[in-house]
JSON list of C-alpha atoms in Angstrom, two decimals:
[
{"chain": "A", "resi": 299, "resn": "MET", "atom": "CA", "xyz": [-35.14, -90.96, 81.51]},
{"chain": "A", "resi": 300, "resn": "PHE", "atom": "CA", "xyz": [-35.90, -91.14, 85.11]},
{"chain": "A", "resi": 301, "resn": "GLY", "atom": "CA", "xyz": [-37.63, -87.89, 85.27]},
{"chain": "A", "resi": 302, "resn": "ILE", "atom": "CA", "xyz": [-39.31, -88.49, 81.86]},
{"chain": "A", "resi": 303, "resn": "VAL", "atom": "CA", "xyz": [-40.88, -91.74, 83.24]},
{"chain": "A", "resi": 304, "resn": "ARG", "atom": "CA", "xyz": [-42.25, -89.97, 86.00]},
{"chain": "A", "resi": 305, "resn": "LEU", "atom": "CA", "xyz": [-43.86, -87.15, 83.93]},
{"chain": "A", "resi": 306, "resn": "ILE", "atom": "CA", "xyz": [-45.41, -89.77, 81.86]},
{"chain": "A", "resi": 307, "resn": "PHE", "atom": "CA", "xyz": [-46.76, -91.51, 84.78]},
{"chain": "A", "resi": 308, "resn": "CYS", "atom": "CA", "xyz": [-48.13, -88.32, 86.17]},
{"chain": "A", "resi": 309, "resn": "ILE", "atom": "CA", "xyz": [-49.83, -87.33, 82.65]},
{"chain": "A", "resi": 310, "resn": "ILE", "atom": "CA", "xyz": [-51.28, -90.86, 82.39]},
{"chain": "A", "resi": 311, "resn": "ALA", "atom": "CA", "xyz": [-52.71, -90.58, 85.89]},
{"chain": "A", "resi": 312, "resn": "LEU", "atom": "CA", "xyz": [-54.23, -87.10, 85.49]},
{"chain": "A", "resi": 313, "resn": "VAL", "atom": "CA", "xyz": [-55.84, -88.01, 82.06]},
{"chain": "A", "resi": 314, "resn": "GLY", "atom": "CA", "xyz": [-57.24, -91.21, 83.63]},
{"chain": "A", "resi": 315, "resn": "CYS", "atom": "CA", "xyz": [-58.77, -89.53, 86.64]},
{"chain": "A", "resi": 316, "resn": "PHE", "atom": "CA", "xyz": [-59.89, -86.67, 84.35]},
{"chain": "A", "resi": 317, "resn": "PHE", "atom": "CA", "xyz": [-61.97, -89.09, 82.25]},
{"chain": "A", "resi": 318, "resn": "LEU", "atom": "CA", "xyz": [-63.38, -90.85, 85.00]},
{"chain": "A", "resi": 319, "resn": "ILE", "atom": "CA", "xyz": [-64.48, -87.61, 86.71]},
{"chain": "A", "resi": 320, "resn": "LYS", "atom": "CA", "xyz": [-66.15, -86.28, 83.33]},
{"chain": "A", "resi": 321, "resn": "LYS", "atom": "CA", "xyz": [-68.00, -89.64, 82.97]},
{"chain": "A", "resi": 322, "resn": "SER", "atom": "CA", "xyz": [-69.21, -89.88, 86.51]},
{"chain": "A", "resi": 323, "resn": "SER", "atom": "CA", "xyz": [-72.11, -88.10, 88.01]},
{"chain": "A", "resi": 324, "resn": "VAL", "atom": "CA", "xyz": [-70.16, -86.72, 91.04]},
{"chain": "A", "resi": 325, "resn": "LEU", "atom": "CA", "xyz": [-70.98, -83.06, 91.82]},
{"chain": "A", "resi": 326, "resn": "ARG", "atom": "CA", "xyz": [-68.54, -80.14, 91.96]},
{"chain": "A", "resi": 327, "resn": "LYS", "atom": "CA", "xyz": [-66.36, -81.72, 89.29]},
{"chain": "A", "resi": 328, "resn": "ARG", "atom": "CA", "xyz": [-63.79, -78.86, 89.26]},
{"chain": "A", "resi": 329, "resn": "ARG", "atom": "CA", "xyz": [-62.91, -79.49, 92.97]},
{"chain": "A", "resi": 330, "resn": "TRP", "atom": "CA", "xyz": [-62.18, -83.09, 92.12]},
{"chain": "A", "resi": 331, "resn": "TYR", "atom": "CA", "xyz": [-60.10, -81.98, 89.19]},
{"chain": "A", "resi": 332, "resn": "VAL", "atom": "CA", "xyz": [-57.94, -79.94, 91.65]},
{"chain": "A", "resi": 333, "resn": "ILE", "atom": "CA", "xyz": [-57.69, -82.92, 94.11]},
{"chain": "A", "resi": 334, "resn": "CYS", "atom": "CA", "xyz": [-56.62, -85.27, 91.34]},
{"chain": "A", "resi": 335, "resn": "ILE", "atom": "CA", "xyz": [-53.85, -82.86, 90.31]},
{"chain": "A", "resi": 336, "resn": "ILE", "atom": "CA", "xyz": [-52.62, -82.66, 93.75]},
{"chain": "A", "resi": 337, "resn": "ILE", "atom": "CA", "xyz": [-52.73, -86.40, 94.42]},
{"chain": "A", "resi": 338, "resn": "ALA", "atom": "CA", "xyz": [-50.85, -86.91, 91.01]},
{"chain": "A", "resi": 339, "resn": "VAL", "atom": "CA", "xyz": [-48.25, -84.53, 91.88]},
{"chain": "A", "resi": 340, "resn": "MET", "atom": "CA", "xyz": [-47.63, -85.77, 95.28]},
{"chain": "A", "resi": 341, "resn": "LEU", "atom": "CA", "xyz": [-47.41, -89.35, 93.77]},
{"chain": "A", "resi": 342, "resn": "THR", "atom": "CA", "xyz": [-44.78, -88.25, 91.15]},
{"chain": "A", "resi": 343, "resn": "ILE", "atom": "CA", "xyz": [-42.76, -86.61, 93.98]},
{"chain": "A", "resi": 344, "resn": "LEU", "atom": "CA", "xyz": [-42.95, -89.84, 96.15]},
{"chain": "A", "resi": 345, "resn": "SER", "atom": "CA", "xyz": [-41.92, -92.05, 93.07]},
{"chain": "A", "resi": 346, "resn": "ALA", "atom": "CA", "xyz": [-38.78, -89.92, 92.59]},
{"chain": "A", "resi": 347, "resn": "LEU", "atom": "CA", "xyz": [-37.90, -90.91, 96.21]},
{"chain": "A", "resi": 348, "resn": "ILE", "atom": "CA", "xyz": [-38.74, -94.53, 95.94]},
{"chain": "A", "resi": 349, "resn": "PRO", "atom": "CA", "xyz": [-37.20, -96.16, 92.51]},
{"chain": "A", "resi": 350, "resn": "ILE", "atom": "CA", "xyz": [-39.99, -98.59, 91.58]},
{"chain": "A", "resi": 351, "resn": "GLU", "atom": "CA", "xyz": [-37.80, -99.61, 88.52]},
{"chain": "A", "resi": 352, "resn": "ASN", "atom": "CA", "xyz": [-35.71, -101.65, 90.79]},
{"chain": "A", "resi": 353, "resn": "ILE", "atom": "CA", "xyz": [-38.59, -104.12, 91.27]},
{"chain": "A", "resi": 354, "resn": "PHE", "atom": "CA", "xyz": [-38.52, -104.93, 87.53]},
{"chain": "A", "resi": 355, "resn": "VAL", "atom": "CA", "xyz": [-35.27, -103.34, 85.88]},
{"chain": "A", "resi": 356, "resn": "THR", "atom": "CA", "xyz": [-31.59, -104.55, 86.46]},
{"chain": "A", "resi": 357, "resn": "PHE", "atom": "CA", "xyz": [-29.07, -102.61, 84.64]},
{"chain": "A", "resi": 358, "resn": "SER", "atom": "CA", "xyz": [-26.11, -104.16, 82.63]},
{"chain": "A", "resi": 359, "resn": "SER", "atom": "CA", "xyz": [-23.42, -101.71, 84.22]},
{"chain": "A", "resi": 360, "resn": "PRO", "atom": "CA", "xyz": [-23.03, -99.14, 87.00]},
{"chain": "A", "resi": 361, "resn": "GLU", "atom": "CA", "xyz": [-22.72, -96.53, 84.35]},
{"chain": "A", "resi": 362, "resn": "SER", "atom": "CA", "xyz": [-26.30, -97.36, 82.72]},
{"chain": "A", "resi": 363, "resn": "ALA", "atom": "CA", "xyz": [-27.80, -97.11, 86.13]},
{"chain": "A", "resi": 364, "resn": "TYR", "atom": "CA", "xyz": [-26.12, -93.85, 86.81]},
{"chain": "A", "resi": 365, "resn": "GLY", "atom": "CA", "xyz": [-27.18, -92.65, 83.37]},
{"chain": "A", "resi": 366, "resn": "TYR", "atom": "CA", "xyz": [-30.83, -93.38, 84.00]},
{"chain": "A", "resi": 367, "resn": "VAL", "atom": "CA", "xyz": [-30.89, -90.88, 86.86]},
{"chain": "A", "resi": 368, "resn": "ASN", "atom": "CA", "xyz": [-28.29, -88.32, 86.19]},
{"chain": "A", "resi": 369, "resn": "LYS", "atom": "CA", "xyz": [-27.18, -86.21, 83.13]},
{"chain": "A", "resi": 370, "resn": "GLY", "atom": "CA", "xyz": [-23.61, -85.67, 82.29]},
{"chain": "A", "resi": 371, "resn": "GLU", "atom": "CA", "xyz": [-20.56, -88.10, 81.40]},
{"chain": "A", "resi": 372, "resn": "VAL", "atom": "CA", "xyz": [-19.26, -90.80, 83.84]},
{"chain": "A", "resi": 373, "resn": "LYS", "atom": "CA", "xyz": [-15.67, -90.22, 84.58]},
{"chain": "A", "resi": 374, "resn": "LEU", "atom": "CA", "xyz": [-14.75, -92.96, 86.93]},
{"chain": "A", "resi": 375, "resn": "VAL", "atom": "CA", "xyz": [-16.15, -95.95, 88.68]},
{"chain": "A", "resi": 376, "resn": "VAL", "atom": "CA", "xyz": [-14.58, -97.09, 91.86]},
{"chain": "A", "resi": 377, "resn": "ASN", "atom": "CA", "xyz": [-15.67, -101.03, 92.40]},
{"chain": "A", "resi": 378, "resn": "GLY", "atom": "CA", "xyz": [-17.02, -101.98, 96.00]},
{"chain": "A", "resi": 379, "resn": "LYS", "atom": "CA", "xyz": [-18.40, -105.14, 97.23]},
{"chain": "A", "resi": 380, "resn": "LYS", "atom": "CA", "xyz": [-22.09, -104.51, 97.54]},
{"chain": "A", "resi": 381, "resn": "SER", "atom": "CA", "xyz": [-22.18, -101.43, 95.43]},
{"chain": "A", "resi": 382, "resn": "ASP", "atom": "CA", "xyz": [-19.94, -99.16, 93.09]},
{"chain": "A", "resi": 383, "resn": "PHE", "atom": "CA", "xyz": [-18.92, -95.49, 93.54]},
{"chain": "A", "resi": 384, "resn": "VAL", "atom": "CA", "xyz": [-19.71, -93.43, 90.38]},
{"chain": "A", "resi": 385, "resn": "ILE", "atom": "CA", "xyz": [-18.05, -90.07, 89.56]},
{"chain": "A", "resi": 386, "resn": "GLY", "atom": "CA", "xyz": [-19.69, -88.24, 87.01]},
{"chain": "A", "resi": 387, "resn": "GLU", "atom": "CA", "xyz": [-19.33, -84.53, 85.51]},
{"chain": "A", "resi": 388, "resn": "ASN", "atom": "CA", "xyz": [-22.18, -82.17, 84.13]},
{"chain": "A", "resi": 389, "resn": "GLY", "atom": "CA", "xyz": [-20.71, -79.21, 83.00]},
{"chain": "A", "resi": 390, "resn": "ASP", "atom": "CA", "xyz": [-18.41, -78.01, 85.92]},
{"chain": "A", "resi": 391, "resn": "THR", "atom": "CA", "xyz": [-20.16, -79.84, 88.44]},
{"chain": "A", "resi": 392, "resn": "ASP", "atom": "CA", "xyz": [-19.15, -83.20, 89.82]},
{"chain": "A", "resi": 393, "resn": "ILE", "atom": "CA", "xyz": [-21.95, -85.65, 90.66]},
{"chain": "A", "resi": 394, "resn": "TYR", "atom": "CA", "xyz": [-21.19, -88.79, 92.96]},
{"chain": "A", "resi": 395, "resn": "ALA", "atom": "CA", "xyz": [-23.48, -91.58, 93.20]},
{"chain": "A", "resi": 396, "resn": "ILE", "atom": "CA", "xyz": [-23.30, -95.00, 94.85]},
{"chain": "A", "resi": 397, "resn": "ILE", "atom": "CA", "xyz": [-24.91, -97.71, 92.74]},
{"chain": "A", "resi": 398, "resn": "PRO", "atom": "CA", "xyz": [-26.17, -100.96, 94.57]},
{"chain": "A", "resi": 399, "resn": "LYS", "atom": "CA", "xyz": [-25.18, -104.38, 93.00]},
{"chain": "A", "resi": 400, "resn": "SER", "atom": "CA", "xyz": [-27.63, -107.19, 92.78]},
{"chain": "A", "resi": 401, "resn": "ASP", "atom": "CA", "xyz": [-26.94, -110.75, 91.89]},
{"chain": "A", "resi": 402, "resn": "ASP", "atom": "CA", "xyz": [-27.30, -110.19, 87.93]},
{"chain": "A", "resi": 403, "resn": "GLY", "atom": "CA", "xyz": [-26.42, -106.51, 87.57]},
{"chain": "A", "resi": 404, "resn": "TRP", "atom": "CA", "xyz": [-26.94, -103.14, 89.17]},
{"chain": "A", "resi": 405, "resn": "LYS", "atom": "CA", "xyz": [-30.02, -101.43, 90.57]},
{"chain": "A", "resi": 406, "resn": "LEU", "atom": "CA", "xyz": [-30.68, -97.59, 90.89]},
{"chain": "A", "resi": 407, "resn": "GLY", "atom": "CA", "xyz": [-29.03, -95.80, 93.81]},
{"chain": "A", "resi": 408, "resn": "MET", "atom": "CA", "xyz": [-30.60, -93.07, 95.42]},
{"chain": "A", "resi": 409, "resn": "GLY", "atom": "CA", "xyz": [-29.33, -90.03, 97.06]},
{"chain": "A", "resi": 410, "resn": "ALA", "atom": "CA", "xyz": [-30.50, -91.40, 100.62]},
{"chain": "A", "resi": 411, "resn": "ASP", "atom": "CA", "xyz": [-28.47, -94.45, 100.14]},
{"chain": "A", "resi": 412, "resn": "THR", "atom": "CA", "xyz": [-25.32, -92.29, 100.13]},
{"chain": "A", "resi": 413, "resn": "LYS", "atom": "CA", "xyz": [-24.01, -91.12, 103.66]},
{"chain": "A", "resi": 414, "resn": "ARG", "atom": "CA", "xyz": [-21.27, -88.82, 103.86]},
{"chain": "A", "resi": 415, "resn": "ILE", "atom": "CA", "xyz": [-20.02, -89.77, 107.49]},
{"chain": "A", "resi": 416, "resn": "VAL", "atom": "CA", "xyz": [-16.57, -88.08, 107.47]},
{"chain": "A", "resi": 417, "resn": "GLN", "atom": "CA", "xyz": [-15.34, -84.60, 106.63]},
{"chain": "A", "resi": 418, "resn": "LYS", "atom": "CA", "xyz": [-11.88, -83.91, 107.60]},
{"chain": "A", "resi": 419, "resn": "ILE", "atom": "CA", "xyz": [-9.57, -81.00, 106.73]},
{"chain": "A", "resi": 420, "resn": "SER", "atom": "CA", "xyz": [-5.95, -80.93, 107.46]},
{"chain": "A", "resi": 421, "resn": "ASP", "atom": "CA", "xyz": [-3.32, -78.56, 105.98]},
{"chain": "A", "resi": 422, "resn": "GLY", "atom": "CA", "xyz": [-5.55, -77.88, 103.01]},
{"chain": "A", "resi": 423, "resn": "ILE", "atom": "CA", "xyz": [-6.15, -81.65, 102.45]},
{"chain": "A", "resi": 424, "resn": "ILE", "atom": "CA", "xyz": [-10.04, -82.29, 102.31]},
{"chain": "A", "resi": 425, "resn": "ILE", "atom": "CA", "xyz": [-10.90, -85.90, 102.91]},
{"chain": "A", "resi": 426, "resn": "TYR", "atom": "CA", "xyz": [-14.65, -87.16, 102.77]},
{"chain": "A", "resi": 427, "resn": "VAL", "atom": "CA", "xyz": [-15.90, -90.74, 103.58]},
{"chain": "A", "resi": 428, "resn": "TYR", "atom": "CA", "xyz": [-19.17, -91.99, 101.97]},
{"chain": "A", "resi": 429, "resn": "GLN", "atom": "CA", "xyz": [-20.87, -94.98, 103.10]},
{"chain": "A", "resi": 430, "resn": "TYR", "atom": "CA", "xyz": [-23.48, -97.20, 101.18]},
{"chain": "A", "resi": 431, "resn": "ARG", "atom": "CA", "xyz": [-26.64, -97.28, 103.39]},
{"chain": "A", "resi": 432, "resn": "ASN", "atom": "CA", "xyz": [-25.51, -99.09, 106.71]},
{"chain": "A", "resi": 433, "resn": "SER", "atom": "CA", "xyz": [-23.13, -101.78, 104.96]},
{"chain": "A", "resi": 434, "resn": "ASP", "atom": "CA", "xyz": [-19.46, -102.13, 105.06]},
{"chain": "A", "resi": 435, "resn": "ASP", "atom": "CA", "xyz": [-18.80, -100.42, 101.78]},
{"chain": "A", "resi": 436, "resn": "TYR", "atom": "CA", "xyz": [-16.93, -97.09, 102.18]},
{"chain": "A", "resi": 437, "resn": "TYR", "atom": "CA", "xyz": [-15.73, -94.78, 99.58]},
{"chain": "A", "resi": 438, "resn": "ILE", "atom": "CA", "xyz": [-12.76, -92.14, 100.19]},
{"chain": "A", "resi": 439, "resn": "THR", "atom": "CA", "xyz": [-12.01, -88.93, 98.41]},
{"chain": "A", "resi": 440, "resn": "VAL", "atom": "CA", "xyz": [-9.01, -87.00, 98.93]},
{"chain": "A", "resi": 441, "resn": "LEU", "atom": "CA", "xyz": [-8.40, -83.52, 97.51]},
{"chain": "A", "resi": 442, "resn": "ASP", "atom": "CA", "xyz": [-5.35, -81.42, 98.03]},
{"chain": "A", "resi": 443, "resn": "THR", "atom": "CA", "xyz": [-6.24, -77.74, 97.64]},
{"chain": "A", "resi": 444, "resn": "ASN", "atom": "CA", "xyz": [-2.74, -76.95, 97.21]},
{"chain": "A", "resi": 445, "resn": "GLY", "atom": "CA", "xyz": [-2.89, -78.15, 93.71]},
{"chain": "A", "resi": 446, "resn": "GLY", "atom": "CA", "xyz": [-0.57, -80.61, 92.04]},
{"chain": "A", "resi": 447, "resn": "GLU", "atom": "CA", "xyz": [-0.27, -84.45, 92.36]},
{"chain": "A", "resi": 448, "resn": "SER", "atom": "CA", "xyz": [-0.01, -86.32, 95.57]},
{"chain": "A", "resi": 449, "resn": "LYS", "atom": "CA", "xyz": [1.21, -89.57, 96.60]},
{"chain": "A", "resi": 450, "resn": "ILE", "atom": "CA", "xyz": [-1.81, -91.17, 98.42]},
{"chain": "A", "resi": 451, "resn": "THR", "atom": "CA", "xyz": [-1.61, -94.63, 100.48]},
{"chain": "A", "resi": 452, "resn": "ASP", "atom": "CA", "xyz": [-3.43, -95.78, 103.46]},
{"chain": "A", "resi": 453, "resn": "ASN", "atom": "CA", "xyz": [-2.98, -98.56, 106.13]},
{"chain": "A", "resi": 454, "resn": "GLN", "atom": "CA", "xyz": [-5.33, -100.95, 104.34]},
{"chain": "A", "resi": 455, "resn": "ASN", "atom": "CA", "xyz": [-3.23, -101.01, 101.00]},
{"chain": "A", "resi": 456, "resn": "SER", "atom": "CA", "xyz": [-6.33, -99.60, 99.10]},
{"chain": "A", "resi": 457, "resn": "GLU", "atom": "CA", "xyz": [-6.02, -98.74, 95.42]},
{"chain": "A", "resi": 458, "resn": "PHE", "atom": "CA", "xyz": [-6.36, -94.99, 94.80]},
{"chain": "A", "resi": 459, "resn": "TYR", "atom": "CA", "xyz": [-7.72, -93.77, 91.42]},
{"chain": "A", "resi": 460, "resn": "TYR", "atom": "CA", "xyz": [-7.60, -90.15, 90.32]},
{"chain": "A", "resi": 461, "resn": "LEU", "atom": "CA", "xyz": [-9.33, -87.43, 88.39]},
{"chain": "A", "resi": 462, "resn": "ASP", "atom": "CA", "xyz": [-7.82, -84.15, 87.45]},
{"chain": "A", "resi": 463, "resn": "LYS", "atom": "CA", "xyz": [-9.23, -80.80, 86.70]},
{"chain": "A", "resi": 464, "resn": "PHE", "atom": "CA", "xyz": [-7.50, -77.49, 85.37]},
{"chain": "A", "resi": 465, "resn": "ASN", "atom": "CA", "xyz": [-8.26, -74.50, 87.18]},
{"chain": "A", "resi": 466, "resn": "ASN", "atom": "CA", "xyz": [-7.78, -71.64, 84.44]},
{"chain": "A", "resi": 467, "resn": "THR", "atom": "CA", "xyz": [-8.09, -68.60, 87.33]},
{"chain": "A", "resi": 468, "resn": "LEU", "atom": "CA", "xyz": [-5.51, -70.38, 89.48]},
{"chain": "A", "resi": 469, "resn": "ASN", "atom": "CA", "xyz": [-3.65, -71.80, 86.75]},
{"chain": "A", "resi": 470, "resn": "LYS", "atom": "CA", "xyz": [-3.14, -74.95, 88.73]},
{"chain": "A", "resi": 471, "resn": "THR", "atom": "CA", "xyz": [-4.22, -78.73, 88.08]},
{"chain": "A", "resi": 472, "resn": "PHE", "atom": "CA", "xyz": [-6.16, -80.23, 91.13]},
{"chain": "A", "resi": 473, "resn": "TYR", "atom": "CA", "xyz": [-6.38, -83.83, 91.75]},
{"chain": "A", "resi": 474, "resn": "THR", "atom": "CA", "xyz": [-9.06, -85.70, 93.52]},
{"chain": "A", "resi": 475, "resn": "TYR", "atom": "CA", "xyz": [-8.45, -89.26, 94.72]},
{"chain": "A", "resi": 476, "resn": "PHE", "atom": "CA", "xyz": [-10.82, -92.05, 95.00]},
{"chain": "A", "resi": 477, "resn": "ALA", "atom": "CA", "xyz": [-10.76, -95.31, 96.94]},
{"chain": "A", "resi": 478, "resn": "TYR", "atom": "CA", "xyz": [-13.00, -98.22, 98.19]},
{"chain": "A", "resi": 479, "resn": "VAL", "atom": "CA", "xyz": [-12.37, -99.30, 101.57]},
{"chain": "A", "resi": 480, "resn": "GLU", "atom": "CA", "xyz": [-14.11, -102.28, 103.53]},
{"chain": "A", "resi": 481, "resn": "ASN", "atom": "CA", "xyz": [-14.80, -102.39, 107.18]},
{"chain": "A", "resi": 482, "resn": "LEU", "atom": "CA", "xyz": [-13.20, -98.82, 108.22]},
{"chain": "A", "resi": 483, "resn": "ASN", "atom": "CA", "xyz": [-12.16, -98.53, 111.90]},
{"chain": "A", "resi": 484, "resn": "ASN", "atom": "CA", "xyz": [-10.88, -95.82, 114.23]},
{"chain": "A", "resi": 485, "resn": "GLN", "atom": "CA", "xyz": [-7.27, -96.64, 113.23]},
{"chain": "A", "resi": 486, "resn": "TYR", "atom": "CA", "xyz": [-7.89, -95.95, 109.64]},
{"chain": "A", "resi": 487, "resn": "ILE", "atom": "CA", "xyz": [-4.91, -93.51, 108.30]},
{"chain": "A", "resi": 488, "resn": "ILE", "atom": "CA", "xyz": [-4.43, -92.03, 105.00]},
{"chain": "A", "resi": 489, "resn": "ASN", "atom": "CA", "xyz": [-1.00, -90.84, 104.00]},
{"chain": "A", "resi": 490, "resn": "VAL", "atom": "CA", "xyz": [-0.91, -87.72, 101.70]},
{"chain": "A", "resi": 491, "resn": "ASN", "atom": "CA", "xyz": [2.53, -87.43, 100.60]},
{"chain": "A", "resi": 492, "resn": "GLU", "atom": "CA", "xyz": [4.34, -86.97, 103.94]},
{"chain": "A", "resi": 493, "resn": "ASN", "atom": "CA", "xyz": [1.29, -86.24, 105.94]},
{"chain": "A", "resi": 494, "resn": "SER", "atom": "CA", "xyz": [-0.38, -88.80, 108.00]},
{"chain": "A", "resi": 495, "resn": "ILE", "atom": "CA", "xyz": [-4.09, -88.33, 108.86]},
{"chain": "A", "resi": 496, "resn": "LEU", "atom": "CA", "xyz": [-6.17, -90.30, 111.40]},
{"chain": "A", "resi": 497, "resn": "VAL", "atom": "CA", "xyz": [-9.48, -90.28, 109.37]},
{"chain": "A", "resi": 498, "resn": "MET", "atom": "CA", "xyz": [-11.85, -91.73, 111.85]},
{"chain": "A", "resi": 499, "resn": "GLU", "atom": "CA", "xyz": [-10.63, -89.70, 114.68]},
{"chain": "A", "resi": 500, "resn": "LYS", "atom": "CA", "xyz": [-13.69, -89.11, 117.22]}
]
C-alpha cells in the first residue's frame, strides 16, 4: 500500500502538470514535460523517505503499520515502551522493523529510525542490538549458528521470545531469540547456555 499510494500521487501530479502545460502558452512545452517528470519522480522518492501518512493516519496495531509498508507475514512482535519491534518474513527473508507508538495507536516506522548499534560474535553466537532513534528502546537478537535451542538470559531479567527455522541443507533447526531492553549500559550481559557475553563492551 505504501508504494501504491506514492505511485498514485506521482501519476496525479504528472497528469495535473501535463494538463496545465498543454493549456498554457509557454514555449518549448516538451522541455517542461521533461522537467515535470523529473520533479514528480524526485517528490515520489522523497515521500518514500518521509512517511507523510503519519500526519493524518494512526494504525490500530503494529502489525497493520508494518503491513502498510512491508510485504510478507508478521511472525512476532516484541513490545517496547515507545515502540514495538516487528519481525516479519517474506519468503526466505526476515524483515525487521521498529514501529513507533503514539498516544492512540501506532505510526509508520522507517528504516532510518532503526539503528543497529552493536554486532557481536562469540563462539558462533551472533548478537545484534537495535535502537529506536535516540530513545531508550533497545531490541536484542541472538542467534546460535551451531543450531538447536539455547537457554538465554540477561542481567536485566528480560523476557526472550524466539522464532525457529529449519535448514534443509544442514538438517538443523536454528533459533533466533528476541528481547526488549530499556536503558542499556556497558555492564549489560547476555548468558547463552553457559557462555556469558558482555554485549556493550567498547
